[in-house]
Each structure stands twice: as C-alpha cells, then as structure tokens.
Amino acid sequence: MPDSSIVIAGALTVMGIDVLAALLIFSIYLKNRRTSALLFSMAWFSDFLAIATSSSSALRPISLLMLPLFSSLMFAGSFYLVDEEGIKISTKTVRLFSAAPVAYMLYLLMVYWYTQNPEWTATVAASLGITGVFVTASGLIVKNVVSIYQSVAKYLYVGITLFGLHLIPAALFGQERWYQPVGFLLSASLIVVMTTAMVKIMRSEGFRRISLQELPQEPEAEFESPVVIVHPRELPEIKEKFRDFPVLAFLRNTRDVPDAWTVYFMTTVPFSERRKRTIEPTELPRMGEIIYRYLQEMKSKNLKGVVLFDCVEYLLVYNSQESLLKFLAKVRDFVVVSNGSLILAVDPQGVEPQFIAQLRRILL
C-alpha cells in the first residue's frame, strides 16, 4: 500500500509539472508566435495525457499512442527551433540517426529476453522505445543552438537527451514495483531541468521576434566592408543616414537617438523598473543572442541589419581585451553571414594602439 501511494504521488507530480510546463511555454508562444514554442507546449501536454490515461485498461491504447506523439512533437519542436535560428543541423548529428533502426530492434530483443513477456514488449516497451529514440534525437538536434544560447542550451540538450535515455530502463524494469517510484522521480527531475531551460531560452531577448509595423526603406549602402570602425564624432552623420532604419545599437549616450532604432543602454546600474532595455557590459553572451536574433529577423524580411557599438571603451573596462576581441569576431561572423553591417565607434585616444591594431586585423 505504501508503495502504491508513492507511485500515485510520483505520477501526480509528473503530471502537474507537465501541465505547468505546457501552460508556461504556451503563454510564451502567444507573445512571440514561434512555432517551436507551440510544439514544445503540445509535447508536454501529450506527456500529461500519456500518464493520465495509463492507469485505465480501457484507455491504455491512448496512453501507448500519446508517448510517441510526445516524442514526435519534441522532435519537430527541436527541428523548428534550429531552423528558426537559421542554423543547419550538423552532418554528425544526422549520421547518428542512421543507427536508430538497428538500436531499436536490439533494444526490443533485450527487453523480451529480460522480461520474457511478449505482450509487454510489443506494447509498452515498443512505445517507450520509439519515444526514447526520437526524444534522444531531439536533444542532439538542440545541441546545434548552444553557440547562440550558451550554457542554458547545454542544460536543455543534455536534459532532453537524458530524458530519452531514461526510458530504456523504464522498459526493462517498468513491471518491477521498486522501479516505479524511481522512474517517476527521474522523470520529474529531468522535466524540471528541461522546462527551466526552455523557459529561459524562450524568455531571452534572442528568442523574441522583432516587430516592424512596416518594412523600412534601406539607405543606400556606402560601406565598402561589412565592418566599419569610425570615430565617435562621425556618429551624428550615421544617425542622420540611418534615422528611419531599425538599427540595433548598444550605447552609453542615449540622447538624440532616432525613434526607429532599438537601443540598449550599457550600464552596471539596475534600471530594470524604469528602463527595460539595459544591459551590463559583462553580459557578452546576452548581447550575442540579441544581435543574432535581430540579424535573423532582418534577413527574413530581406533587409540588411545594422549593428552599432558606441561603447567599446566601456566594454574594455569590464572585459579582458582577449574576450572582447573574441566576442566582436563572433559578431562579425554573424553580420557577414546575414549580409549586414557592424559599426564600431572607437576613439583611438581612449584605447591602446595595440588594441586598435588587433581590432582592424581581426575584423577588417
């Protein structure tokens, strides 16, 4: 009886987390309308239905279908997430999928050998197995966005992969009373990790869509290179040239900024209540997310994005020269791939000559 209570409590806990995850991610979908968020939300609701219908023999066929549906939605959501970021899935990931059919059959044979139960093997184990294959594959696909979302994406892909792998012992020991509470505990823990990572990614600036009421007219291009290093005194001319264009700017001085621009004020002072678009100079990964999403959105609208930094000296105060150069080199690659422009306003008297030389050598 105590074991039964533990199993019921575990099932209810997992179901509760599933529903919470589905609602949280769906609320994010309503704000940004990204298909990946909708698919992930539906996946968690499918997992909830799989557990909710598993206790009734009459509804057992539905439960057996809901688990593969969960994996299908998770797989599709992962594909859409990578596609929305404009990333091509690595060939190494695709090659790993080729081993799935053989691995799946070996898994079924192993389950049958261990349980000696053909009905269990052909129903529950088969459902768990195909779900595990596609959920594990989803994790490997999500790994492709680590370069954009950094450590939080690592937690997500590791969590999804482990969730898929933990279904293997579920098929082997699922009939054992000792394993059922252990299985629910593992599921609950992994779902918490996955949901937390998903929500963090989807609430980041890099995940949000850029809203343009109408497509602006691009100014005539005058830059010979995708990266331009200018003196701060040239900024008024640049502001006038791009006054009606949605430039993404990271600034220390936000006075006389065109209304069409998206501006992030660089500061260490927490202005979160008064000023939403503030960013700390040490948050280089967050800046990378914002820039990448901006360039992808502009490219999807057949526009050439323009990224402006008028705070390089300030960034050098809070970051090492090496880390800042690496970051700017990464931004340069984003800009080149998106056919955009990167403008750096740097006062030569405010930085060391060696830094300017390295900046030109790496970026130009």
XYZ file of C-alpha atoms in Angstrom:
364
model
C 0.000 0.000 0.000
C 2.786 2.495 0.832
C 4.440 1.658 -2.500
C 1.154 2.355 -4.282
C 0.864 5.742 -2.570
C 4.409 6.647 -3.605
C 3.697 5.689 -7.228
C 0.464 7.712 -7.281
C 2.216 10.703 -5.716
C 5.018 10.419 -8.277
C 2.565 10.201 -11.174
C 0.609 13.224 -9.941
C 3.833 15.198 -9.505
C 4.982 14.484 -13.062
C 1.517 15.288 -14.435
C 1.477 18.576 -12.546
C 4.895 19.556 -13.887
C 3.791 18.567 -17.410
C 0.739 20.835 -17.246
C 2.735 23.713 -15.777
C 5.376 23.341 -18.494
C 2.731 23.244 -21.228
C 0.996 26.384 -19.921
C 4.206 28.353 -19.376
C 5.566 27.619 -22.840
C 2.180 28.198 -24.495
C 1.984 31.639 -22.854
C 5.367 32.412 -24.414
C 4.078 31.216 -27.793
C 1.146 33.646 -27.554
C 3.645 36.507 -27.208
C 6.159 35.654 -29.932
C 4.243 33.199 -32.171
C 7.262 30.996 -32.752
C 6.252 27.522 -33.925
C 8.897 25.788 -31.813
C 7.280 27.120 -28.618
C 3.852 25.830 -29.695
C 5.227 22.367 -30.481
C 7.098 22.098 -27.175
C 3.951 23.146 -25.311
C 1.899 20.477 -27.103
C 4.609 17.906 -26.353
C 4.324 18.441 -22.601
C 0.546 18.214 -22.752
C 0.877 14.918 -24.649
C 3.139 13.585 -21.891
C 0.481 14.583 -19.360
C -2.175 12.670 -21.329
C 0.109 9.633 -21.613
C 0.370 9.343 -17.823
C -3.261 10.316 -17.161
C -4.595 7.541 -19.413
C -2.106 4.844 -18.376
C -3.989 3.786 -15.226
C -7.129 2.700 -17.101
C -7.085 -0.513 -19.141
C -9.767 0.916 -21.438
C -7.632 3.989 -22.153
C -4.319 2.125 -22.337
C -4.186 2.249 -26.191
C -4.434 6.054 -25.985
C -1.575 6.107 -23.484
C 0.557 3.972 -25.808
C -0.068 6.497 -28.613
C 0.462 9.620 -26.504
C 4.080 8.789 -25.653
C 5.176 8.536 -29.324
C 3.147 11.702 -30.006
C 5.130 13.418 -27.247
C 8.387 12.375 -28.916
C 7.148 13.462 -32.365
C 6.235 16.920 -31.095
C 9.520 17.225 -29.189
C 11.421 16.165 -32.326
C 9.511 18.633 -34.530
C 9.933 21.414 -31.964
C 13.695 20.854 -31.914
C 13.862 20.992 -35.707
C 11.823 24.202 -35.797
C 13.969 25.772 -33.070
C 17.154 25.138 -35.046
C 15.527 26.211 -38.318
C 14.173 29.439 -36.797
C 17.709 30.321 -35.760
C 18.900 29.830 -39.343
C 21.274 27.019 -38.358
C 21.987 23.933 -40.432
C 21.964 20.676 -38.485
C 25.464 19.201 -38.385
C 26.102 16.153 -40.559
C 27.482 14.376 -37.497
C 24.044 14.581 -35.869
C 22.334 13.239 -38.990
C 24.780 10.329 -39.221
C 23.911 9.288 -35.674
C 20.272 8.841 -36.728
C 21.285 6.083 -39.166
C 21.948 3.717 -36.251
C 18.440 4.186 -34.796
C 16.631 1.251 -36.549
C 19.224 -1.342 -35.503
C 19.471 0.102 -31.985
C 15.682 -0.018 -31.631
C 15.459 -3.694 -32.633
C 18.320 -4.641 -30.307
C 16.517 -2.794 -27.536
C 13.263 -4.754 -28.136
C 15.137 -8.055 -28.197
C 16.879 -7.132 -24.950
C 13.553 -6.244 -23.288
C 11.972 -9.512 -24.408
C 14.990 -11.517 -23.234
C 14.863 -9.855 -19.813
C 11.075 -9.793 -19.218
C 10.014 -12.906 -21.169
C 6.731 -11.033 -21.679
C 5.772 -10.704 -25.359
C 2.721 -8.501 -24.665
C 4.743 -6.026 -22.591
C 7.490 -5.985 -25.220
C 5.085 -5.402 -28.127
C 3.103 -2.633 -26.407
C 4.613 -0.672 -23.525
C 8.267 -1.391 -24.338
C 7.735 -0.625 -28.028
C 6.055 2.681 -27.159
C 8.780 3.624 -24.678
C 11.496 2.585 -27.131
C 10.357 4.639 -30.119
C 9.735 7.573 -27.786
C 13.232 7.258 -26.358
C 14.803 7.185 -29.832
C 13.123 10.386 -31.008
C 13.481 12.276 -27.727
C 17.195 11.443 -27.615
C 17.487 12.597 -31.228
C 15.710 15.825 -30.244
C 18.391 16.508 -27.661
C 21.145 16.027 -30.242
C 19.364 18.461 -32.570
C 19.000 21.107 -29.852
C 22.768 20.908 -29.303
C 23.122 22.934 -32.505
C 21.838 26.125 -30.805
C 24.420 26.072 -27.990
C 26.510 28.640 -29.881
C 23.604 31.094 -29.598
C 22.039 30.419 -26.203
C 25.232 29.291 -24.448
C 25.024 27.312 -21.180
C 21.227 27.287 -20.917
C 21.067 25.442 -24.264
C 23.573 22.906 -22.903
C 21.253 22.190 -19.988
C 18.360 21.807 -22.410
C 20.027 19.394 -24.820
C 21.549 17.324 -22.004
C 18.178 17.213 -20.213
C 16.287 16.150 -23.348
C 18.900 13.520 -24.226
C 18.878 12.044 -20.710
C 15.080 12.052 -20.707
C 15.123 9.925 -23.846
C 17.761 7.572 -22.462
C 15.986 7.124 -19.128
C 13.108 5.420 -20.971
C 15.339 2.382 -21.657
C 15.430 1.162 -18.034
C 11.726 2.052 -17.812
C 11.006 -0.649 -20.397
C 13.260 -3.169 -18.672
C 12.179 -2.602 -15.077
C 8.792 -0.926 -15.530
C 6.982 -4.007 -14.207
C 9.106 -4.049 -11.064
C 7.467 -2.330 -8.083
C 10.768 -0.948 -6.825
C 11.443 0.901 -10.082
C 8.145 2.770 -10.474
C 8.805 5.471 -7.836
C 12.401 5.731 -9.058
C 11.191 6.197 -12.627
C 8.749 8.949 -11.696
C 11.445 10.714 -9.653
C 13.817 10.629 -12.625
C 11.089 11.901 -14.963
C 10.106 14.731 -12.630
C 13.719 15.842 -12.138
C 14.519 15.826 -15.856
C 11.277 17.611 -16.772
C 12.116 20.377 -14.288
C 15.571 20.794 -15.874
C 14.162 20.759 -19.414
C 11.297 23.142 -18.667
C 13.504 25.606 -16.804
C 15.973 25.690 -19.699
C 13.192 26.020 -22.300
C 11.545 28.908 -20.474
C 14.888 30.711 -20.007
C 15.653 30.401 -23.716
C 12.191 31.487 -24.800
C 12.146 34.487 -22.468
C 15.534 35.726 -23.632
C 15.851 38.693 -25.982
C 17.424 36.406 -28.549
C 14.236 34.346 -28.838
C 11.830 37.239 -29.325
C 10.722 38.365 -32.739
C 11.413 41.920 -33.833
C 8.201 43.761 -34.602
C 8.226 46.061 -37.631
C 4.965 47.826 -38.380
C 6.013 48.358 -41.983
C 9.129 47.467 -43.887
C 11.504 50.436 -43.927
C 13.413 51.548 -46.965
C 17.084 50.678 -46.779
C 19.508 53.595 -47.023
C 21.953 53.498 -49.877
C 24.965 51.428 -48.826
C 28.204 53.373 -48.637
C 30.313 50.943 -46.635
C 32.928 49.001 -48.561
C 33.252 46.417 -45.780
C 30.670 44.672 -43.546
C 32.615 46.060 -40.555
C 33.302 49.773 -40.205
C 35.391 51.426 -37.481
C 34.602 55.129 -37.142
C 35.467 57.990 -34.806
C 32.689 58.962 -32.349
C 32.467 62.402 -33.985
C 31.095 60.679 -37.101
C 28.070 59.352 -35.188
C 25.772 62.343 -35.902
C 26.200 61.710 -39.622
C 25.468 57.981 -39.143
C 22.380 58.765 -37.043
C 21.061 61.017 -39.773
C 21.775 58.498 -42.509
C 20.002 55.662 -40.659
C 17.358 57.817 -38.921
C 14.405 55.883 -40.356
C 16.047 52.453 -40.342
C 15.724 49.927 -37.440
C 19.363 49.891 -36.318
C 20.312 47.772 -33.285
C 22.516 49.986 -31.109
C 24.460 49.453 -27.881
C 25.178 52.899 -26.462
C 26.413 54.798 -23.429
C 24.761 58.031 -24.533
C 21.084 57.580 -25.441
C 20.305 61.238 -26.163
C 19.173 62.203 -29.652
C 18.663 58.603 -30.755
C 16.341 58.026 -33.755
C 12.936 56.614 -32.803
C 13.302 53.782 -35.321
C 16.345 52.378 -33.533
C 16.358 49.566 -30.984
C 18.718 50.820 -28.290
C 20.311 49.015 -25.345
C 21.805 51.286 -22.701
C 25.133 49.893 -21.480
C 25.344 50.225 -17.694
C 26.048 48.381 -14.460
C 23.219 50.218 -12.673
C 19.999 48.127 -12.390
C 17.370 50.231 -14.149
C 15.048 47.248 -14.719
C 11.949 49.002 -13.372
C 12.479 52.287 -15.209
C 14.331 51.244 -18.326
C 13.714 47.841 -19.868
C 16.485 47.852 -22.459
C 19.558 47.970 -20.277
C 22.450 45.563 -20.440
C 25.575 45.110 -18.339
C 28.983 45.296 -20.032
C 29.873 41.803 -18.801
C 26.840 40.214 -20.495
C 28.587 39.438 -23.783
C 26.658 36.160 -24.387
C 23.350 38.011 -23.936
C 24.453 40.671 -26.423
C 25.327 37.891 -28.855
C 21.813 36.432 -28.542
C 20.194 39.823 -29.163
C 22.376 40.553 -32.188
C 21.863 37.113 -33.716
C 18.070 37.274 -33.387
C 17.988 40.808 -34.793
C 20.066 39.867 -37.841
C 17.974 36.747 -38.495
C 14.724 38.715 -38.319
C 16.071 41.403 -40.634
C 17.313 38.781 -43.078
C 13.898 37.066 -43.065
C 12.418 40.418 -44.169
C 15.059 40.808 -46.908
C 16.684 43.671 -45.018
C 20.350 44.182 -44.179
C 20.692 44.573 -40.427
C 22.911 47.277 -38.973
C 24.527 46.789 -35.541
C 26.175 49.771 -33.844
C 28.507 49.801 -30.816
C 29.330 53.169 -29.263
C 30.692 51.710 -26.037
C 33.834 49.751 -26.940
C 35.989 51.659 -24.447
C 33.408 50.983 -21.724
C 33.359 47.267 -22.584
C 37.146 47.151 -22.228
C 36.865 48.359 -18.633
C 34.784 45.323 -17.634
C 36.119 42.643 -20.011
C 39.577 41.446 -20.909
C 40.915 42.531 -24.272
C 41.033 38.917 -25.464
C 37.416 38.111 -24.530
C 36.138 41.321 -26.143
C 38.024 40.638 -29.374
C 36.626 37.093 -29.468
C 33.122 38.444 -28.949
C 33.446 41.083 -31.678
C 34.899 38.468 -34.057
C 31.811 36.332 -33.423
C 29.522 39.314 -34.072
C 31.436 39.983 -37.284
C 30.711 36.425 -38.444
C 27.002 36.893 -37.662
C 26.990 40.110 -39.692
C 28.837 38.622 -42.671
C 26.541 35.577 -42.865
C 23.464 37.835 -42.649
C 24.844 40.317 -45.202
C 24.545 43.108 -42.642
C 26.835 45.806 -41.252
C 28.703 46.287 -37.975
C 29.656 49.840 -36.989
C 32.138 50.361 -34.158
C 32.619 53.889 -32.841
C 36.067 53.939 -31.224
C 38.144 56.908 -30.103
C 41.810 55.996 -30.803
C 42.867 58.122 -27.844
C 40.628 56.127 -25.500
C 42.214 52.721 -26.157
C 45.713 51.338 -26.572
C 47.176 51.421 -30.112
C 47.766 47.666 -29.870
C 44.030 47.085 -29.362
C 43.117 49.170 -32.410
C 45.652 47.239 -34.493
C 44.265 43.876 -33.361
C 40.720 45.085 -33.904
C 41.471 46.028 -37.501
C 43.395 42.815 -38.170
C 40.625 40.554 -36.829
C 37.531 42.378 -38.067
C 38.512 44.103 -41.302
